[in-house]
Amino acid sequence: MTLPTGIEALIQEVLDAADLDFTDGRADVEEELRAHFEDGLARGVRAEELIDRFGDPTVAGRKIAGTRPRAAARRRGESRGWWMSMGEWWDEVRRATGRLGRAPGFT
């Protein structure tokens, strides 16, 4: 589903404020935000109302970044290598397994 321009801009603002990259799950966050707005539009809520209800995209992006260890470390100015801790690796495995389970062609 193609989202209205205002919602697309809001999603990009959130992602930019979160400062996520592929190791932080930027694609996952974007997918979740899109699903959130698509659900609202499917229920008949106007795009402008969804945008107003969402709130400040910068605040949302910072909160999202706080839940992602690598993004939070970058925000604090810490330099981390490309490797993952065992906990981060296990989180990625669980997320990937869940995504595969939801994929219609996989099950």
CSV table of N, CA, C and O in Angstrom, one decimal:
chain,number,residue,atom,x,y,z
A,1,MET,N,0.8,-1.2,0.0
A,1,MET,CA,0.0,0.0,0.0
A,1,MET,C,0.9,1.2,0.0
A,1,MET,O,1.9,1.3,0.8
A,2,THR,N,0.6,2.2,-0.8
A,2,THR,CA,1.3,3.4,-0.9
A,2,THR,C,0.7,4.4,0.2
A,2,THR,O,-0.5,4.6,0.2
A,3,LEU,N,1.6,4.9,1.0
A,3,LEU,CA,1.1,5.8,2.0
A,3,LEU,C,1.2,7.2,1.6
A,3,LEU,O,2.0,7.6,0.7
A,4,PRO,N,0.3,8.1,2.1
A,4,PRO,CA,0.3,9.5,1.7
A,4,PRO,C,1.6,10.1,2.0
A,4,PRO,O,2.4,9.7,2.9
A,5,THR,N,2.0,11.2,1.3
A,5,THR,CA,3.2,11.9,1.4
A,5,THR,C,3.6,12.3,2.8
A,5,THR,O,4.7,12.2,3.3
A,6,GLY,N,2.6,12.9,3.5
A,6,GLY,CA,2.8,13.3,4.9
A,6,GLY,C,3.2,12.2,5.8
A,6,GLY,O,4.1,12.4,6.7
A,7,ILE,N,2.6,11.1,5.7
A,7,ILE,CA,3.0,9.9,6.5
A,7,ILE,C,4.4,9.4,6.1
A,7,ILE,O,5.2,9.1,7.0
A,8,GLU,N,4.7,9.4,4.8
A,8,GLU,CA,6.0,9.0,4.4
A,8,GLU,C,7.1,9.9,5.0
A,8,GLU,O,8.1,9.4,5.5
A,9,ALA,N,6.8,11.2,5.0
A,9,ALA,CA,7.8,12.2,5.5
A,9,ALA,C,7.9,12.0,7.0
A,9,ALA,O,9.0,12.0,7.6
A,10,LEU,N,6.8,11.7,7.7
A,10,LEU,CA,6.9,11.4,9.2
A,10,LEU,C,7.7,10.2,9.5
A,10,LEU,O,8.6,10.2,10.4
A,11,ILE,N,7.6,9.1,8.7
A,11,ILE,CA,8.3,7.9,8.9
A,11,ILE,C,9.8,8.2,8.7
A,11,ILE,O,10.7,7.8,9.6
A,12,GLN,N,10.2,8.9,7.7
A,12,GLN,CA,11.6,9.3,7.5
A,12,GLN,C,12.1,10.1,8.6
A,12,GLN,O,13.3,10.0,9.0
A,13,GLU,N,11.3,11.1,9.1
A,13,GLU,CA,11.7,11.9,10.2
A,13,GLU,C,12.1,11.1,11.5
A,13,GLU,O,13.1,11.3,12.1
A,14,VAL,N,11.2,10.1,11.7
A,14,VAL,CA,11.4,9.2,12.9
A,14,VAL,C,12.7,8.4,12.7
A,14,VAL,O,13.5,8.3,13.6
A,15,LEU,N,12.9,7.8,11.5
A,15,LEU,CA,14.1,7.0,11.2
A,15,LEU,C,15.3,7.9,11.3
A,15,LEU,O,16.4,7.4,11.8
A,16,ASP,N,15.3,9.1,10.8
A,16,ASP,CA,16.4,10.0,10.9
A,16,ASP,C,16.8,10.3,12.3
A,16,ASP,O,17.9,10.4,12.7
A,17,ALA,N,15.7,10.6,13.1
A,17,ALA,CA,16.0,11.0,14.5
A,17,ALA,C,16.5,9.8,15.3
A,17,ALA,O,17.3,10.0,16.2
A,18,ALA,N,16.1,8.6,14.9
A,18,ALA,CA,16.6,7.4,15.6
A,18,ALA,C,18.0,7.0,15.2
A,18,ALA,O,18.7,6.3,16.0
A,19,ASP,N,18.5,7.5,14.1
A,19,ASP,CA,19.8,7.3,13.6
A,19,ASP,C,20.1,5.8,13.6
A,19,ASP,O,21.2,5.3,14.1
A,20,LEU,N,19.2,5.0,13.0
A,20,LEU,CA,19.4,3.6,12.9
A,20,LEU,C,20.1,3.2,11.6
A,20,LEU,O,19.9,3.9,10.6
A,21,ASP,N,20.9,2.1,11.6
A,21,ASP,CA,21.4,1.6,10.4
A,21,ASP,C,20.9,0.1,10.3
A,21,ASP,O,20.1,-0.4,11.1
A,22,PHE,N,21.4,-0.6,9.3
A,22,PHE,CA,20.9,-2.0,9.1
A,22,PHE,C,21.2,-2.9,10.3
A,22,PHE,O,20.4,-3.8,10.6
A,23,THR,N,22.3,-2.7,11.1
A,23,THR,CA,22.5,-3.5,12.2
A,23,THR,C,21.6,-3.2,13.4
A,23,THR,O,21.5,-4.1,14.3
A,24,ASP,N,21.0,-2.1,13.4
A,24,ASP,CA,20.1,-1.7,14.4
A,24,ASP,C,18.6,-2.1,14.1
A,24,ASP,O,17.8,-1.9,14.9
A,25,GLY,N,18.4,-2.6,12.9
A,25,GLY,CA,17.1,-3.0,12.6
A,25,GLY,C,16.3,-1.9,12.0
A,25,GLY,O,15.0,-1.9,12.1
A,26,ARG,N,16.9,-1.0,11.2
A,26,ARG,CA,16.2,0.1,10.6
A,26,ARG,C,15.0,-0.4,9.7
A,26,ARG,O,13.9,0.1,9.8
A,27,ALA,N,15.2,-1.5,9.0
A,27,ALA,CA,14.2,-2.0,8.1
A,27,ALA,C,13.0,-2.5,9.0
A,27,ALA,O,11.8,-2.3,8.6
A,28,ASP,N,13.3,-3.1,10.1
A,28,ASP,CA,12.2,-3.6,11.0
A,28,ASP,C,11.4,-2.5,11.5
A,28,ASP,O,10.2,-2.6,11.6
A,29,VAL,N,12.1,-1.4,12.0
A,29,VAL,CA,11.4,-0.3,12.5
A,29,VAL,C,10.5,0.4,11.4
A,29,VAL,O,9.3,0.7,11.7
A,30,GLU,N,11.1,0.5,10.3
A,30,GLU,CA,10.3,1.1,9.2
A,30,GLU,C,9.1,0.3,8.8
A,30,GLU,O,8.0,0.8,8.6
A,31,GLU,N,9.3,-1.1,8.8
A,31,GLU,CA,8.1,-2.0,8.5
A,31,GLU,C,7.0,-1.8,9.6
A,31,GLU,O,5.9,-1.8,9.2
A,32,GLU,N,7.4,-1.8,10.8
A,32,GLU,CA,6.5,-1.6,11.9
A,32,GLU,C,5.7,-0.3,11.8
A,32,GLU,O,4.5,-0.2,12.0
A,33,LEU,N,6.4,0.8,11.5
A,33,LEU,CA,5.8,2.1,11.4
A,33,LEU,C,4.8,2.1,10.2
A,33,LEU,O,3.7,2.6,10.3
A,34,ARG,N,5.2,1.5,9.1
A,34,ARG,CA,4.3,1.4,7.9
A,34,ARG,C,3.1,0.6,8.3
A,34,ARG,O,1.9,1.1,7.9
A,35,ALA,N,3.2,-0.5,8.9
A,35,ALA,CA,2.1,-1.3,9.3
A,35,ALA,C,1.1,-0.6,10.2
A,35,ALA,O,-0.1,-0.7,10.1
A,36,HIS,N,1.7,0.2,11.1
A,36,HIS,CA,0.9,1.0,12.1
A,36,HIS,C,0.0,2.0,11.3
A,36,HIS,O,-1.2,2.0,11.5
A,37,PHE,N,0.6,2.7,10.3
A,37,PHE,CA,-0.2,3.7,9.6
A,37,PHE,C,-1.1,3.0,8.6
A,37,PHE,O,-2.2,3.5,8.4
A,38,GLU,N,-0.7,1.9,8.0
A,38,GLU,CA,-1.6,1.2,7.1
A,38,GLU,C,-2.8,0.7,7.8
A,38,GLU,O,-3.9,0.8,7.3
A,39,ASP,N,-2.7,0.2,9.0
A,39,ASP,CA,-3.8,-0.3,9.8
A,39,ASP,C,-4.8,0.9,10.1
A,39,ASP,O,-6.0,0.7,10.0
A,40,GLY,N,-4.2,2.0,10.5
A,40,GLY,CA,-5.1,3.2,10.7
A,40,GLY,C,-5.8,3.6,9.5
A,40,GLY,O,-7.0,3.9,9.6
A,41,LEU,N,-5.2,3.7,8.4
A,41,LEU,CA,-5.8,4.1,7.1
A,41,LEU,C,-6.9,3.0,6.7
A,41,LEU,O,-8.0,3.4,6.3
A,42,ALA,N,-6.6,1.8,7.0
A,42,ALA,CA,-7.6,0.7,6.6
A,42,ALA,C,-8.8,0.8,7.5
A,42,ALA,O,-9.9,0.4,7.1
A,43,ARG,N,-8.7,1.3,8.7
A,43,ARG,CA,-9.8,1.5,9.6
A,43,ARG,C,-10.6,2.8,9.3
A,43,ARG,O,-11.6,3.1,9.9
A,44,GLY,N,-10.1,3.5,8.3
A,44,GLY,CA,-10.8,4.7,7.9
A,44,GLY,C,-10.4,6.0,8.5
A,44,GLY,O,-11.1,7.0,8.4
A,45,VAL,N,-9.3,6.0,9.3
A,45,VAL,CA,-8.9,7.2,9.9
A,45,VAL,C,-8.1,8.0,8.9
A,45,VAL,O,-7.3,7.5,8.1
A,46,ARG,N,-8.3,9.3,8.9
A,46,ARG,CA,-7.7,10.2,7.9
A,46,ARG,C,-6.2,10.3,8.2
A,46,ARG,O,-5.8,10.2,9.4
A,47,ALA,N,-5.4,10.5,7.2
A,47,ALA,CA,-3.9,10.6,7.3
A,47,ALA,C,-3.5,11.7,8.3
A,47,ALA,O,-2.6,11.5,9.1
A,48,GLU,N,-4.2,12.9,8.2
A,48,GLU,CA,-3.8,14.0,9.0
A,48,GLU,C,-4.1,13.7,10.5
A,48,GLU,O,-3.3,14.1,11.4
A,49,GLU,N,-5.1,12.9,10.8
A,49,GLU,CA,-5.4,12.6,12.2
A,49,GLU,C,-4.4,11.6,12.7
A,49,GLU,O,-4.0,11.7,13.9
A,50,LEU,N,-4.0,10.6,11.9
A,50,LEU,CA,-3.0,9.7,12.3
A,50,LEU,C,-1.6,10.4,12.6
A,50,LEU,O,-1.0,10.1,13.6
A,51,ILE,N,-1.3,11.4,11.8
A,51,ILE,CA,-0.1,12.1,12.0
A,51,ILE,C,-0.2,12.9,13.3
A,51,ILE,O,0.8,12.9,14.1
A,52,ASP,N,-1.3,13.6,13.5
A,52,ASP,CA,-1.5,14.3,14.8
A,52,ASP,C,-1.4,13.4,16.0
A,52,ASP,O,-0.8,13.8,17.0
A,53,ARG,N,-2.0,12.3,15.9
A,53,ARG,CA,-2.0,11.3,17.1
A,53,ARG,C,-0.7,10.8,17.3
A,53,ARG,O,-0.4,10.4,18.5
A,54,PHE,N,0.2,10.7,16.3
A,54,PHE,CA,1.5,10.0,16.5
A,54,PHE,C,2.4,10.9,17.4
A,54,PHE,O,3.1,10.3,18.2
A,55,GLY,N,2.3,12.1,17.3
A,55,GLY,CA,3.1,13.0,18.2
A,55,GLY,C,4.4,13.4,17.5
A,55,GLY,O,4.5,13.4,16.2
A,56,ASP,N,5.3,13.9,18.3
A,56,ASP,CA,6.6,14.4,17.8
A,56,ASP,C,7.5,13.3,17.2
A,56,ASP,O,7.9,12.4,18.0
A,57,PRO,N,7.8,13.3,15.9
A,57,PRO,CA,8.7,12.3,15.4
A,57,PRO,C,10.1,12.2,15.9
A,57,PRO,O,10.7,11.1,16.0
A,58,THR,N,10.6,13.4,16.3
A,58,THR,CA,12.0,13.4,16.9
A,58,THR,C,12.0,12.7,18.2
A,58,THR,O,12.9,11.9,18.5
A,59,VAL,N,11.0,12.9,19.1
A,59,VAL,CA,10.9,12.2,20.4
A,59,VAL,C,10.7,10.7,20.1
A,59,VAL,O,11.4,9.9,20.8
A,60,ALA,N,9.9,10.4,19.2
A,60,ALA,CA,9.6,8.9,18.9
A,60,ALA,C,10.9,8.3,18.4
A,60,ALA,O,11.3,7.2,18.9
A,61,GLY,N,11.7,8.9,17.6
A,61,GLY,CA,12.9,8.4,17.0
A,61,GLY,C,13.9,8.2,18.1
A,61,GLY,O,14.6,7.2,18.2
A,62,ARG,N,14.0,9.1,19.1
A,62,ARG,CA,15.0,9.0,20.2
A,62,ARG,C,14.6,7.9,21.1
A,62,ARG,O,15.4,7.1,21.6
A,63,LYS,N,13.3,7.7,21.3
A,63,LYS,CA,12.8,6.6,22.2
A,63,LYS,C,13.1,5.3,21.5
A,63,LYS,O,13.5,4.3,22.2
A,64,ILE,N,12.9,5.2,20.2
A,64,ILE,CA,13.2,3.9,19.5
A,64,ILE,C,14.7,3.7,19.5
A,64,ILE,O,15.1,2.5,19.8
A,65,ALA,N,15.5,4.7,19.3
A,65,ALA,CA,17.0,4.5,19.4
A,65,ALA,C,17.4,4.0,20.8
A,65,ALA,O,18.4,3.2,20.9
A,66,GLY,N,16.7,4.4,21.8
A,66,GLY,CA,17.1,4.0,23.2
A,66,GLY,C,16.9,2.5,23.4
A,66,GLY,O,17.5,1.9,24.3
A,67,THR,N,16.0,1.9,22.6
A,67,THR,CA,15.8,0.5,22.7
A,67,THR,C,16.8,-0.4,21.9
A,67,THR,O,16.7,-1.6,22.0
A,68,ARG,N,17.6,0.3,21.1
A,68,ARG,CA,18.5,-0.4,20.2
A,68,ARG,C,20.0,-0.1,20.8
A,68,ARG,O,20.4,1.0,20.7
A,69,PRO,N,20.6,-1.1,21.3
A,69,PRO,CA,21.9,-0.9,21.9
A,69,PRO,C,23.0,-0.1,21.0
A,69,PRO,O,23.7,0.8,21.5
A,70,ARG,N,23.1,-0.5,19.8
A,70,ARG,CA,24.1,0.1,18.9
A,70,ARG,C,23.8,1.6,18.6
A,70,ARG,O,24.6,2.4,18.6
A,71,ALA,N,22.5,1.8,18.4
A,71,ALA,CA,22.1,3.2,18.1
A,71,ALA,C,22.3,4.1,19.4
A,71,ALA,O,22.8,5.2,19.3
A,72,ALA,N,22.0,3.5,20.5
A,72,ALA,CA,22.2,4.3,21.8
A,72,ALA,C,23.7,4.6,22.0
A,72,ALA,O,24.1,5.7,22.4
A,73,ALA,N,24.5,3.6,21.7
A,73,ALA,CA,26.0,3.8,21.9
A,73,ALA,C,26.5,4.8,20.9
A,73,ALA,O,27.3,5.7,21.3
A,74,ARG,N,26.0,4.8,19.7
A,74,ARG,CA,26.4,5.8,18.7
A,74,ARG,C,26.0,7.2,19.2
A,74,ARG,O,26.7,8.2,19.0
A,75,ARG,N,24.8,7.3,19.7
A,75,ARG,CA,24.3,8.6,20.2
A,75,ARG,C,25.2,9.1,21.3
A,75,ARG,O,25.4,10.3,21.5
A,76,ARG,N,25.7,8.2,22.2
A,76,ARG,CA,26.5,8.6,23.3
A,76,ARG,C,28.0,8.9,22.8
A,76,ARG,O,28.8,9.3,23.6
A,77,GLY,N,28.3,8.6,21.5
A,77,GLY,CA,29.6,8.9,21.0
A,77,GLY,C,30.5,7.7,21.2
A,77,GLY,O,31.7,7.8,20.9
A,78,GLU,N,30.0,6.5,21.6
A,78,GLU,CA,30.9,5.4,21.7
A,78,GLU,C,31.1,4.7,20.4
A,78,GLU,O,30.2,4.6,19.6
A,79,SER,N,32.3,4.2,20.2
A,79,SER,CA,32.6,3.5,19.0
A,79,SER,C,32.5,2.0,19.2
A,79,SER,O,33.2,1.5,20.2
A,80,ARG,N,31.7,1.3,18.5
A,80,ARG,CA,31.6,-0.1,18.6
A,80,ARG,C,32.0,-0.8,17.3
A,80,ARG,O,31.8,-0.2,16.3
A,81,GLY,N,32.5,-1.9,17.4
A,81,GLY,CA,32.9,-2.7,16.2
A,81,GLY,C,31.7,-3.2,15.5
A,81,GLY,O,30.6,-3.0,15.9
A,82,TRP,N,32.0,-3.9,14.4
A,82,TRP,CA,30.9,-4.5,13.6
A,82,TRP,C,30.3,-5.7,14.3
A,82,TRP,O,29.3,-6.2,13.9
A,83,TRP,N,31.0,-6.3,15.2
A,83,TRP,CA,30.6,-7.6,15.8
A,83,TRP,C,29.4,-7.3,16.8
A,83,TRP,O,29.2,-6.2,17.2
A,84,MET,N,28.7,-8.4,17.1
A,84,MET,CA,27.6,-8.3,18.0
A,84,MET,C,28.0,-9.1,19.3
A,84,MET,O,28.7,-10.1,19.3
A,85,SER,N,27.4,-8.7,20.4
A,85,SER,CA,27.5,-9.4,21.6
A,85,SER,C,26.6,-10.7,21.4
A,85,SER,O,25.7,-10.8,20.5
A,86,MET,N,26.8,-11.6,22.3
A,86,MET,CA,26.0,-12.9,22.2
A,86,MET,C,24.5,-12.5,22.4
A,86,MET,O,23.7,-13.1,21.7
A,87,GLY,N,24.2,-11.6,23.3
A,87,GLY,CA,22.8,-11.2,23.5
A,87,GLY,C,22.2,-10.6,22.3
A,87,GLY,O,21.0,-10.9,21.9
A,88,GLU,N,22.9,-9.7,21.6
A,88,GLU,CA,22.5,-9.1,20.4
A,88,GLU,C,22.3,-10.1,19.3
A,88,GLU,O,21.3,-10.0,18.5
A,89,TRP,N,23.2,-11.0,19.2
A,89,TRP,CA,23.1,-12.1,18.2
A,89,TRP,C,21.9,-12.9,18.4
A,89,TRP,O,21.1,-13.2,17.5
A,90,TRP,N,21.6,-13.3,19.6
A,90,TRP,CA,20.4,-14.1,20.0
A,90,TRP,C,19.2,-13.3,19.7
A,90,TRP,O,18.2,-13.9,19.1
A,91,ASP,N,19.1,-12.0,19.9
A,91,ASP,CA,18.0,-11.2,19.6
A,91,ASP,C,17.7,-11.2,18.1
A,91,ASP,O,16.6,-11.3,17.6
A,92,GLU,N,18.8,-11.1,17.3
A,92,GLU,CA,18.6,-11.1,15.9
A,92,GLU,C,18.1,-12.5,15.4
A,92,GLU,O,17.2,-12.5,14.5
A,93,VAL,N,18.6,-13.6,16.0
A,93,VAL,CA,18.1,-14.9,15.6
A,93,VAL,C,16.6,-15.0,15.9
A,93,VAL,O,15.8,-15.5,15.1
A,94,ARG,N,16.2,-14.5,17.1
A,94,ARG,CA,14.7,-14.6,17.5
A,94,ARG,C,13.9,-13.7,16.5
A,94,ARG,O,12.8,-14.2,16.1
A,95,ARG,N,14.4,-12.5,16.2
A,95,ARG,CA,13.6,-11.7,15.3
A,95,ARG,C,13.5,-12.3,13.9
A,95,ARG,O,12.4,-12.3,13.3
A,96,ALA,N,14.6,-12.9,13.4
A,96,ALA,CA,14.6,-13.5,12.1
A,96,ALA,C,13.6,-14.7,12.1
A,96,ALA,O,12.9,-14.9,11.1
A,97,THR,N,13.7,-15.5,13.1
A,97,THR,CA,12.8,-16.7,13.2
A,97,THR,C,11.4,-16.3,13.2
A,97,THR,O,10.5,-16.9,12.5
A,98,GLY,N,11.1,-15.2,14.0
A,98,GLY,CA,9.7,-14.8,14.0
A,98,GLY,C,9.2,-14.2,12.7
A,98,GLY,O,8.1,-14.5,12.3
A,99,ARG,N,10.1,-13.6,12.0
A,99,ARG,CA,9.7,-13.0,10.7
A,99,ARG,C,9.5,-14.2,9.7
A,99,ARG,O,8.6,-14.1,8.9
A,100,LEU,N,10.4,-15.2,9.7
A,100,LEU,CA,10.2,-16.3,8.8
A,100,LEU,C,8.9,-17.0,9.1
A,100,LEU,O,8.2,-17.5,8.2
A,101,GLY,N,8.5,-17.1,10.4
A,101,GLY,CA,7.2,-17.8,10.8
A,101,GLY,C,6.0,-17.0,10.3
A,101,GLY,O,5.0,-17.6,10.0
A,102,ARG,N,6.2,-15.7,10.1
A,102,ARG,CA,5.1,-14.9,9.6
A,102,ARG,C,5.0,-14.8,8.1
A,102,ARG,O,4.0,-14.3,7.5
A,103,ALA,N,6.1,-15.3,7.5
A,103,ALA,CA,6.2,-15.2,6.0
A,103,ALA,C,5.2,-16.2,5.4
A,103,ALA,O,5.3,-17.4,5.7
A,104,PRO,N,4.3,-15.8,4.6
A,104,PRO,CA,3.3,-16.8,4.0
A,104,PRO,C,3.9,-17.9,3.2
A,104,PRO,O,3.4,-19.0,3.3
A,105,GLY,N,5.0,-17.7,2.5
A,105,GLY,CA,5.6,-18.8,1.7
A,105,GLY,C,6.5,-19.7,2.4
A,105,GLY,O,6.9,-20.7,1.9
A,106,PHE,N,6.8,-19.4,3.7
A,106,PHE,CA,7.8,-20.2,4.4
A,106,PHE,C,7.1,-21.3,5.2
A,106,PHE,O,7.7,-22.4,5.3
A,107,THR,N,6.0,-21.1,5.7
A,107,THR,CA,5.3,-22.2,6.6
A,107,THR,C,4.6,-23.2,5.8
A,107,THR,O,4.3,-23.1,4.7
